[in-house]
PDB file of C-alpha atoms in Angstrom:
ATOM      1  CA  UNK A   1      99.639 101.521 135.604  1.00 40.00           C
ATOM      2  CA  UNK A   2     102.349 100.620 133.059  1.00 49.00           C
ATOM      3  CA  UNK A   3     105.185 103.082 132.693  1.00 58.00           C
ATOM      4  CA  UNK A   4     105.840 104.891 129.441  1.00 71.00           C
ATOM      5  CA  UNK A   5     108.870 103.827 127.456  1.00 80.00           C
ATOM      6  CA  UNK A   6     111.354 106.626 126.693  1.00 84.00           C
ATOM      7  CA  UNK A   7     110.523 106.416 122.990  1.00 85.00           C
ATOM      8  CA  UNK A   8     106.806 106.760 123.556  1.00 85.00           C
ATOM      9  CA  UNK A   9     107.370 109.578 126.070  1.00 87.00           C
ATOM     10  CA  UNK A  10     109.349 111.526 123.448  1.00 90.00           C
ATOM     11  CA  UNK A  11     106.599 110.911 120.899  1.00 88.00           C
ATOM     12  CA  UNK A  12     103.881 112.115 123.262  1.00 90.00           C
ATOM     13  CA  UNK A  13     105.946 115.187 124.144  1.00 91.00           C
ATOM     14  CA  UNK A  14     106.267 116.105 120.459  1.00 91.00           C
ATOM     15  CA  UNK A  15     102.534 115.629 119.869  1.00 91.00           C
ATOM     16  CA  UNK A  16     101.678 117.724 122.926  1.00 92.00           C
ATOM     17  CA  UNK A  17     104.071 120.464 121.823  1.00 91.00           C
ATOM     18  CA  UNK A  18     102.416 120.629 118.400  1.00 90.00           C
ATOM     19  CA  UNK A  19      98.937 120.526 119.967  1.00 90.00           C
ATOM     20  CA  UNK A  20      99.898 123.318 122.391  1.00 91.00           C
ATOM     21  CA  UNK A  21     101.091 125.462 119.487  1.00 89.00           C
ATOM     22  CA  UNK A  22      97.941 124.880 117.479  1.00 89.00           C
ATOM     23  CA  UNK A  23      95.376 125.242 120.266  1.00 89.00           C
ATOM     24  CA  UNK A  24      96.828 127.589 122.872  1.00 89.00           C
ATOM     25  CA  UNK A  25      99.306 129.546 120.765  1.00 86.00           C
ATOM     26  CA  UNK A  26      96.723 131.963 119.302  1.00 86.00           C
ATOM     27  CA  UNK A  27      95.235 132.424 122.791  1.00 87.00           C
ATOM     28  CA  UNK A  28      98.578 133.475 124.273  1.00 88.00           C
ATOM     29  CA  UNK A  29      99.524 135.610 121.240  1.00 88.00           C
ATOM     30  CA  UNK A  30      96.328 136.851 119.559  1.00 90.00           C
ATOM     31  CA  UNK A  31      96.414 137.472 115.826  1.00 87.00           C
ATOM     32  CA  UNK A  32      94.657 136.942 112.513  1.00 88.00           C
ATOM     33  CA  UNK A  33      96.186 134.366 110.121  1.00 89.00           C
ATOM     34  CA  UNK A  34      94.536 136.104 107.139  1.00 90.00           C
ATOM     35  CA  UNK A  35      95.494 139.700 107.958  1.00 89.00           C
ATOM     36  CA  UNK A  36      97.963 141.066 105.379  1.00 89.00           C
ATOM     37  CA  UNK A  37     100.511 143.836 105.835  1.00 86.00           C
ATOM     38  CA  UNK A  38     102.827 144.152 102.838  1.00 86.00           C
ATOM     39  CA  UNK A  39     105.064 146.496 104.828  1.00 88.00           C
ATOM     40  CA  UNK A  40     106.008 143.447 106.942  1.00 86.00           C
ATOM     41  CA  UNK A  41     106.492 141.007 104.028  1.00 85.00           C
ATOM     42  CA  UNK A  42     109.250 138.479 104.842  1.00 87.00           C
ATOM     43  CA  UNK A  43     110.153 140.383 108.017  1.00 87.00           C
ATOM     44  CA  UNK A  44     111.780 138.540 110.882  1.00 84.00           C
ATOM     45  CA  UNK A  45     110.321 137.586 114.261  1.00 87.00           C
ATOM     46  CA  UNK A  46     108.845 140.162 116.597  1.00 86.00           C
ATOM     47  CA  UNK A  47     106.616 140.222 119.661  1.00 83.00           C
ATOM     48  CA  UNK A  48     103.244 139.527 117.984  1.00 86.00           C
ATOM     49  CA  UNK A  49     104.801 137.386 115.234  1.00 88.00           C
ATOM     50  CA  UNK A  50     107.387 135.110 116.895  1.00 90.00           C
ATOM     51  CA  UNK A  51     108.049 133.253 113.631  1.00 89.00           C
ATOM     52  CA  UNK A  52     108.079 136.291 111.369  1.00 88.00           C
ATOM     53  CA  UNK A  53     105.925 137.090 108.346  1.00 90.00           C
ATOM     54  CA  UNK A  54     105.316 135.447 104.973  1.00 89.00           C
ATOM     55  CA  UNK A  55     105.524 137.012 101.496  1.00 88.00           C
ATOM     56  CA  UNK A  56     102.149 138.726 101.955  1.00 89.00           C
ATOM     57  CA  UNK A  57     102.911 140.046 105.423  1.00 88.00           C
ATOM     58  CA  UNK A  58     100.789 137.452 107.233  1.00 91.00           C
ATOM     59  CA  UNK A  59     102.069 136.118 110.552  1.00 91.00           C
ATOM     60  CA  UNK A  60     103.617 132.676 110.151  1.00 92.00           C
ATOM     61  CA  UNK A  61     102.859 131.772 113.761  1.00 92.00           C
ATOM     62  CA  UNK A  62      99.110 132.242 113.472  1.00 92.00           C
ATOM     63  CA  UNK A  63      98.902 130.596 110.064  1.00 92.00           C
ATOM     64  CA  UNK A  64     100.910 127.661 111.369  1.00 92.00           C
ATOM     65  CA  UNK A  65      98.679 127.384 114.442  1.00 92.00           C
ATOM     66  CA  UNK A  66      95.565 127.177 112.275  1.00 91.00           C
ATOM     67  CA  UNK A  67      97.228 124.672 109.927  1.00 91.00           C
ATOM     68  CA  UNK A  68      98.115 122.506 112.941  1.00 91.00           C
ATOM     69  CA  UNK A  69      94.431 122.438 113.825  1.00 89.00           C
ATOM     70  CA  UNK A  70      93.142 121.785 110.313  1.00 89.00           C
ATOM     71  CA  UNK A  71      95.276 118.855 109.110  1.00 87.00           C
ATOM     72  CA  UNK A  72      95.239 116.777 112.346  1.00 89.00           C
ATOM     73  CA  UNK A  73      91.470 117.230 112.751  1.00 90.00           C
ATOM     74  CA  UNK A  74      90.818 115.982 109.209  1.00 90.00           C
ATOM     75  CA  UNK A  75      93.228 113.095 109.766  1.00 91.00           C
ATOM     76  CA  UNK A  76      91.677 112.120 113.106  1.00 92.00           C
ATOM     77  CA  UNK A  77      88.135 112.215 111.708  1.00 93.00           C
ATOM     78  CA  UNK A  78      89.222 110.033 108.795  1.00 92.00           C
ATOM     79  CA  UNK A  79      90.956 107.565 111.128  1.00 94.00           C
ATOM     80  CA  UNK A  80      87.932 107.352 113.437  1.00 94.00           C
ATOM     81  CA  UNK A  81      85.620 106.731 110.478  1.00 94.00           C
ATOM     82  CA  UNK A  82      87.960 104.202 108.890  1.00 93.00           C
ATOM     83  CA  UNK A  83      88.624 102.485 112.214  1.00 93.00           C
ATOM     84  CA  UNK A  84      84.937 102.093 112.995  1.00 93.00           C
ATOM     85  CA  UNK A  85      84.183 100.738 109.508  1.00 93.00           C
ATOM     86  CA  UNK A  86      87.184  98.413 109.513  1.00 92.00           C
ATOM     87  CA  UNK A  87      86.409  97.135 112.996  1.00 92.00           C
ATOM     88  CA  UNK A  88      82.747  96.423 112.197  1.00 91.00           C
ATOM     89  CA  UNK A  89      83.358  94.843 108.805  1.00 92.00           C
ATOM     90  CA  UNK A  90      86.427  92.892 109.933  1.00 91.00           C
ATOM     91  CA  UNK A  91      84.553  91.413 112.881  1.00 90.00           C
ATOM     92  CA  UNK A  92      81.588  90.582 110.643  1.00 90.00           C
ATOM     93  CA  UNK A  93      83.791  88.873 108.060  1.00 90.00           C
ATOM     94  CA  UNK A  94      85.594  86.782 110.678  1.00 87.00           C
ATOM     95  CA  UNK A  95      82.431  85.818 112.550  1.00 85.00           C
ATOM     96  CA  UNK A  96      80.212  85.009 109.557  1.00 86.00           C
ATOM     97  CA  UNK A  97      82.728  83.648 107.080  1.00 82.00           C
ATOM     98  CA  UNK A  98      81.397  82.244 103.818  1.00 85.00           C
ATOM     99  CA  UNK A  99      80.334  84.587 101.025  1.00 89.00           C
ATOM    100  CA  UNK A 100      80.314  87.622 103.342  1.00 89.00           C
ATOM    101  CA  UNK A 101      83.970  87.090 104.170  1.00 87.00           C
ATOM    102  CA  UNK A 102      84.885  86.527 100.515  1.00 91.00           C
ATOM    103  CA  UNK A 103      82.966  89.612  99.369  1.00 92.00           C
ATOM    104  CA  UNK A 104      84.492  91.960 101.937  1.00 92.00           C
ATOM    105  CA  UNK A 105      87.985  90.548 101.436  1.00 90.00           C
ATOM    106  CA  UNK A 106      87.711  90.985  97.669  1.00 91.00           C
ATOM    107  CA  UNK A 107      86.551  94.578  98.113  1.00 90.00           C
ATOM    108  CA  UNK A 108      89.440  95.332 100.480  1.00 89.00           C
ATOM    109  CA  UNK A 109      91.974  93.726  98.130  1.00 87.00           C
ATOM    110  CA  UNK A 110      90.601  95.716  95.188  1.00 86.00           C
ATOM    111  CA  UNK A 111      90.982  99.007  97.062  1.00 85.00           C
ATOM    112  CA  UNK A 112      94.402  97.969  98.309  1.00 82.00           C
ATOM    113  CA  UNK A 113      95.558  97.437  94.717  1.00 81.00           C
ATOM    114  CA  UNK A 114      94.851 101.083  93.889  1.00 79.00           C
ATOM    115  CA  UNK A 115      97.301 103.834  94.925  1.00 78.00           C
ATOM    116  CA  UNK A 116      95.992 105.557  98.037  1.00 78.00           C
ATOM    117  CA  UNK A 117      96.636 109.068  96.762  1.00 78.00           C
ATOM    118  CA  UNK A 118      94.667 108.245  93.610  1.00 81.00           C
ATOM    119  CA  UNK A 119      91.563 107.487  95.665  1.00 82.00           C
ATOM    120  CA  UNK A 120      91.990 110.734  97.588  1.00 84.00           C
ATOM    121  CA  UNK A 121      92.410 112.635  94.314  1.00 82.00           C
ATOM    122  CA  UNK A 122      89.206 111.091  92.960  1.00 82.00           C
ATOM    123  CA  UNK A 123      87.264 112.269  96.006  1.00 83.00           C
ATOM    124  CA  UNK A 124      88.870 115.719  95.779  1.00 81.00           C
ATOM    125  CA  UNK A 125      87.806 115.895  92.135  1.00 79.00           C
ATOM    126  CA  UNK A 126      84.215 115.333  93.276  1.00 81.00           C
ATOM    127  CA  UNK A 127      84.454 117.772  96.190  1.00 77.00           C
ATOM    128  CA  UNK A 128      87.410 120.048  95.315  1.00 72.00           C
ATOM    129  CA  UNK A 129      89.261 122.149  97.845  1.00 67.00           C
ATOM    130  CA  UNK A 130      87.289 121.019 100.896  1.00 75.00           C
ATOM    131  CA  UNK A 131      87.952 119.117 104.103  1.00 81.00           C
ATOM    132  CA  UNK A 132      85.027 116.832 103.167  1.00 85.00           C
ATOM    133  CA  UNK A 133      86.900 115.563 100.114  1.00 84.00           C
ATOM    134  CA  UNK A 134      89.991 114.764 102.182  1.00 87.00           C
ATOM    135  CA  UNK A 135      87.909 113.063 104.870  1.00 90.00           C
ATOM    136  CA  UNK A 136      86.036 110.867 102.400  1.00 88.00           C
ATOM    137  CA  UNK A 137      89.133 109.942 100.398  1.00 88.00           C
ATOM    138  CA  UNK A 138      91.326 109.180 103.408  1.00 90.00           C
ATOM    139  CA  UNK A 139      88.565 107.156 105.074  1.00 90.00           C
ATOM    140  CA  UNK A 140      88.205 105.102 101.900  1.00 89.00           C
ATOM    141  CA  UNK A 141      91.936 104.386 101.901  1.00 89.00           C
ATOM    142  CA  UNK A 142      92.512 103.744 105.605  1.00 91.00           C
ATOM    143  CA  UNK A 143      89.613 101.402 106.440  1.00 91.00           C
ATOM    144  CA  UNK A 144      91.284  98.535 104.554  1.00 91.00           C
ATOM    145  CA  UNK A 145      94.159  98.271 107.038  1.00 90.00           C
ATOM    146  CA  UNK A 146      91.788  98.269 110.007  1.00 93.00           C
ATOM    147  CA  UNK A 147      89.645  95.646 108.288  1.00 93.00           C
ATOM    148  CA  UNK A 148      92.575  93.314 107.607  1.00 91.00           C
ATOM    149  CA  UNK A 149      93.938  93.612 111.154  1.00 90.00           C
ATOM    150  CA  UNK A 150      90.530  93.059 112.743  1.00 91.00           C
ATOM    151  CA  UNK A 151      89.647  90.116 110.518  1.00 90.00           C
ATOM    152  CA  UNK A 152      92.951  88.305 111.153  1.00 88.00           C
ATOM    153  CA  UNK A 153      92.954  88.874 114.916  1.00 87.00           C
ATOM    154  CA  UNK A 154      89.255  88.064 115.342  1.00 88.00           C
ATOM    155  CA  UNK A 155      89.522  84.765 113.449  1.00 87.00           C
ATOM    156  CA  UNK A 156      92.305  83.605 115.755  1.00 83.00           C
ATOM    157  CA  UNK A 157      90.430  84.735 118.857  1.00 84.00           C
ATOM    158  CA  UNK A 158      87.171  83.059 117.848  1.00 82.00           C
ATOM    159  CA  UNK A 159      89.018  79.762 117.488  1.00 81.00           C
ATOM    160  CA  UNK A 160      90.437  79.934 121.035  1.00 82.00           C
ATOM    161  CA  UNK A 161      89.184  77.597 123.808  1.00 84.00           C
ATOM    162  CA  UNK A 162      88.066  80.568 125.940  1.00 83.00           C
ATOM    163  CA  UNK A 163      85.630  81.743 123.273  1.00 81.00           C
ATOM    164  CA  UNK A 164      84.359  78.208 122.690  1.00 81.00           C
ATOM    165  CA  UNK A 165      83.705  77.850 126.417  1.00 85.00           C
ATOM    166  CA  UNK A 166      81.835  81.164 126.520  1.00 81.00           C
ATOM    167  CA  UNK A 167      79.674  80.050 123.619  1.00 78.00           C
ATOM    168  CA  UNK A 168      78.839  76.779 125.374  1.00 81.00           C
ATOM    169  CA  UNK A 169      77.783  78.806 128.416  1.00 78.00           C
ATOM    170  CA  UNK A 170      75.326  80.733 126.237  1.00 79.00           C
ATOM    171  CA  UNK A 171      77.024  84.143 126.042  1.00 79.00           C
ATOM    172  CA  UNK A 172      76.031  86.267 123.047  1.00 78.00           C
ATOM    173  CA  UNK A 173      78.119  88.016 120.392  1.00 79.00           C
ATOM    174  CA  UNK A 174      78.302  91.353 122.225  1.00 84.00           C
ATOM    175  CA  UNK A 175      79.735  89.660 125.314  1.00 83.00           C
ATOM    176  CA  UNK A 176      82.234  87.737 123.193  1.00 82.00           C
ATOM    177  CA  UNK A 177      83.341  90.938 121.476  1.00 84.00           C
ATOM    178  CA  UNK A 178      83.654  92.941 124.701  1.00 84.00           C
ATOM    179  CA  UNK A 179      85.402  90.280 126.783  1.00 84.00           C
ATOM    180  CA  UNK A 180      87.443  88.272 124.283  1.00 84.00           C
ATOM    181  CA  UNK A 181      87.838  90.044 120.944  1.00 84.00           C
ATOM    182  CA  UNK A 182      88.315  93.730 121.827  1.00 87.00           C
ATOM    183  CA  UNK A 183      91.084  93.198 124.431  1.00 86.00           C
ATOM    184  CA  UNK A 184      93.043  91.296 121.796  1.00 85.00           C
ATOM    185  CA  UNK A 185      92.664  93.734 118.932  1.00 88.00           C
ATOM    186  CA  UNK A 186      92.645  97.049 120.845  1.00 87.00           C
ATOM    187  CA  UNK A 187      96.477  97.427 120.937  1.00 86.00           C
ATOM    188  CA  UNK A 188      96.654  96.652 117.213  1.00 86.00           C
ATOM    189  CA  UNK A 189      93.905  99.139 116.438  1.00 89.00           C
ATOM    190  CA  UNK A 190      95.530 101.907 118.472  1.00 87.00           C
ATOM    191  CA  UNK A 191      98.867 101.325 116.748  1.00 87.00           C
ATOM    192  CA  UNK A 192      97.180 101.327 113.341  1.00 89.00           C
ATOM    193  CA  UNK A 193      95.322 104.510 114.315  1.00 90.00           C
ATOM    194  CA  UNK A 194      98.582 106.318 115.126  1.00 88.00           C
ATOM    195  CA  UNK A 195     100.197 105.198 111.877  1.00 88.00           C
ATOM    196  CA  UNK A 196      97.006 106.028 109.968  1.00 89.00           C
ATOM    197  CA  UNK A 197      96.896 109.539 111.418  1.00 90.00           C
ATOM    198  CA  UNK A 198     100.516 110.122 110.394  1.00 88.00           C
ATOM    199  CA  UNK A 199      99.799 108.769 106.911  1.00 88.00           C
ATOM    200  CA  UNK A 200      96.745 111.018 106.539  1.00 89.00           C
ATOM    201  CA  UNK A 201      98.617 114.155 107.662  1.00 88.00           C
ATOM    202  CA  UNK A 202     101.453 113.347 105.266  1.00 86.00           C
ATOM    203  CA  UNK A 203      98.983 112.827 102.407  1.00 86.00           C
ATOM    204  CA  UNK A 204      97.234 116.147 103.086  1.00 85.00           C
ATOM    205  CA  UNK A 205     100.566 117.985 103.190  1.00 84.00           C
ATOM    206  CA  UNK A 206     101.849 116.225 100.052  1.00 82.00           C
ATOM    207  CA  UNK A 207      98.750 117.100  98.041  1.00 82.00           C
ATOM    208  CA  UNK A 208      98.872 120.675  99.311  1.00 78.00           C
ATOM    209  CA  UNK A 209     102.501 120.876  98.196  1.00 75.00           C
ATOM    210  CA  UNK A 210     101.462 120.107  94.599  1.00 74.00           C
ATOM    211  CA  UNK A 211      98.514 122.540  94.710  1.00 73.00           C
ATOM    212  CA  UNK A 212      95.884 119.821  95.112  1.00 76.00           C
ATOM    213  CA  UNK A 213      93.492 119.995  98.030  1.00 72.00           C
ATOM    214  CA  UNK A 214      93.053 123.050 100.177  1.00 78.00           C
ATOM    215  CA  UNK A 215      92.991 126.342  98.313  1.00 80.00           C
ATOM    216  CA  UNK A 216      94.720 129.587  99.260  1.00 77.00           C
ATOM    217  CA  UNK A 217      94.478 131.512 101.507  1.00 82.00           C
ATOM    218  CA  UNK A 218      93.537 128.556 103.768  1.00 84.00           C
ATOM    219  CA  UNK A 219      96.494 127.821 106.099  1.00 88.00           C
ATOM    220  CA  UNK A 220      97.562 124.224 105.434  1.00 87.00           C
ATOM    221  CA  UNK A 221     100.991 122.717 106.047  1.00 87.00           C
ATOM    222  CA  UNK A 222     101.781 121.611 102.483  1.00 86.00           C
ATOM    223  CA  UNK A 223     100.294 124.748 100.971  1.00 86.00           C
ATOM    224  CA  UNK A 224     102.357 126.922 103.327  1.00 88.00           C
ATOM    225  CA  UNK A 225     105.526 125.118 102.234  1.00 88.00           C
ATOM    226  CA  UNK A 226     104.891 125.617  98.526  1.00 87.00           C
ATOM    227  CA  UNK A 227     103.967 129.279  99.051  1.00 87.00           C
ATOM    228  CA  UNK A 228     107.141 129.999 101.021  1.00 88.00           C
ATOM    229  CA  UNK A 229     109.571 127.876  99.005  1.00 88.00           C
ATOM    230  CA  UNK A 230     110.500 130.648  96.517  1.00 88.00           C
ATOM    231  CA  UNK A 231     111.500 132.892  99.443  1.00 88.00           C
ATOM    232  CA  UNK A 232     113.666 130.453 101.381  1.00 86.00           C
ATOM    233  CA  UNK A 233     116.792 132.581 100.925  1.00 87.00           C
ATOM    234  CA  UNK A 234     115.164 135.778 102.175  1.00 85.00           C
ATOM    235  CA  UNK A 235     113.206 134.178 105.021  1.00 85.00           C
ATOM    236  CA  UNK A 236     114.471 130.667 105.849  1.00 88.00           C
ATOM    237  CA  UNK A 237     112.660 130.624 109.216  1.00 87.00           C
ATOM    238  CA  UNK A 238     109.321 131.172 107.480  1.00 87.00           C
ATOM    239  CA  UNK A 239     109.812 128.020 105.374  1.00 89.00           C
ATOM    240  CA  UNK A 240     111.338 125.967 108.171  1.00 91.00           C
ATOM    241  CA  UNK A 241     108.366 126.583 110.484  1.00 90.00           C
ATOM    242  CA  UNK A 242     105.790 124.398 108.645  1.00 90.00           C
ATOM    243  CA  UNK A 243     108.501 121.888 107.696  1.00 91.00           C
ATOM    244  CA  UNK A 244     109.649 121.372 111.287  1.00 92.00           C
ATOM    245  CA  UNK A 245     106.082 121.343 112.622  1.00 91.00           C
ATOM    246  CA  UNK A 246     105.092 118.640 110.133  1.00 90.00           C
ATOM    247  CA  UNK A 247     108.232 116.647 110.916  1.00 91.00           C
ATOM    248  CA  UNK A 248     107.660 116.880 114.680  1.00 91.00           C
ATOM    249  CA  UNK A 249     104.037 115.773 114.369  1.00 90.00           C
ATOM    250  CA  UNK A 250     104.824 112.826 112.094  1.00 90.00           C
ATOM    251  CA  UNK A 251     107.800 111.776 114.219  1.00 91.00           C
ATOM    252  CA  UNK A 252     105.716 111.946 117.405  1.00 90.00           C
ATOM    253  CA  UNK A 253     102.956 109.788 115.950  1.00 88.00           C
ATOM    254  CA  UNK A 254     105.470 107.291 114.590  1.00 87.00           C
ATOM    255  CA  UNK A 255     107.286 106.980 117.920  1.00 88.00           C
ATOM    256  CA  UNK A 256     104.012 106.487 119.793  1.00 85.00           C
ATOM    257  CA  UNK A 257     102.821 103.864 117.322  1.00 79.00           C
ATOM    258  CA  UNK A 258     106.122 102.045 116.969  1.00 73.00           C
ATOM    259  CA  UNK A 259     106.881 101.705 120.682  1.00 59.00           C
ATOM    260  CA  UNK A 260     103.886  99.541 121.625  1.00 53.00           C
ATOM    261  CA  UNK A 261     104.855  96.966 124.211  1.00 45.00           C
ATOM    262  CA  UNK A 262     103.947  93.346 123.676  1.00 37.00           C
TER     263      UNK A 262
END
């Protein structure tokens, strides 16, 4: 079993720390992220609120824990959907060629020419303030990268002598994909998935920061930042909590994706 590089180990540790906070944090310290207590507004940390309270007296810890479940889940679902679509269509384009390849490549290039956030905003305009809108928009943006990677790698693999020999021996397309194509493109797909997840989380937070996307009082990383920004002098820890959590998650995903061994 190959050993983890130090960079990837740090990335995995950051991701696990964020996942622990989001999943097990509310189990260890029970609380309601929507419960308000104006008497505690902008108060500092205490036993049941280790990160203090926001401007409405809601516990930052429990709101952050729910936000760390919401954004990554949406991002992962979008990446899985986009990865499956890109893998299927990229393999089809490389294997069939001809007008199918030209049609799919033209479609991918057309979507690539549009700003990614614009496509997400269009989907959010159709389904405002919902996770469904984010999922559909991010999937529409991310599948292009998976398609381009799969198409390029599959074309090279299909031209290799090993694949030609397997074809002469009568092996079908599923065998060729499982034995020859997938082992070649799997590392690329996993790296693209990590980068895609980071991109999706950053997009969700960015749109929340400008009041587009999830609506209050839903705990979401970008929305938490914009809500707490006016109170950064009175409660700097409250604002730093979602900022540092977002930074740690994005840094962890980037380190994991960028440290792939050849």
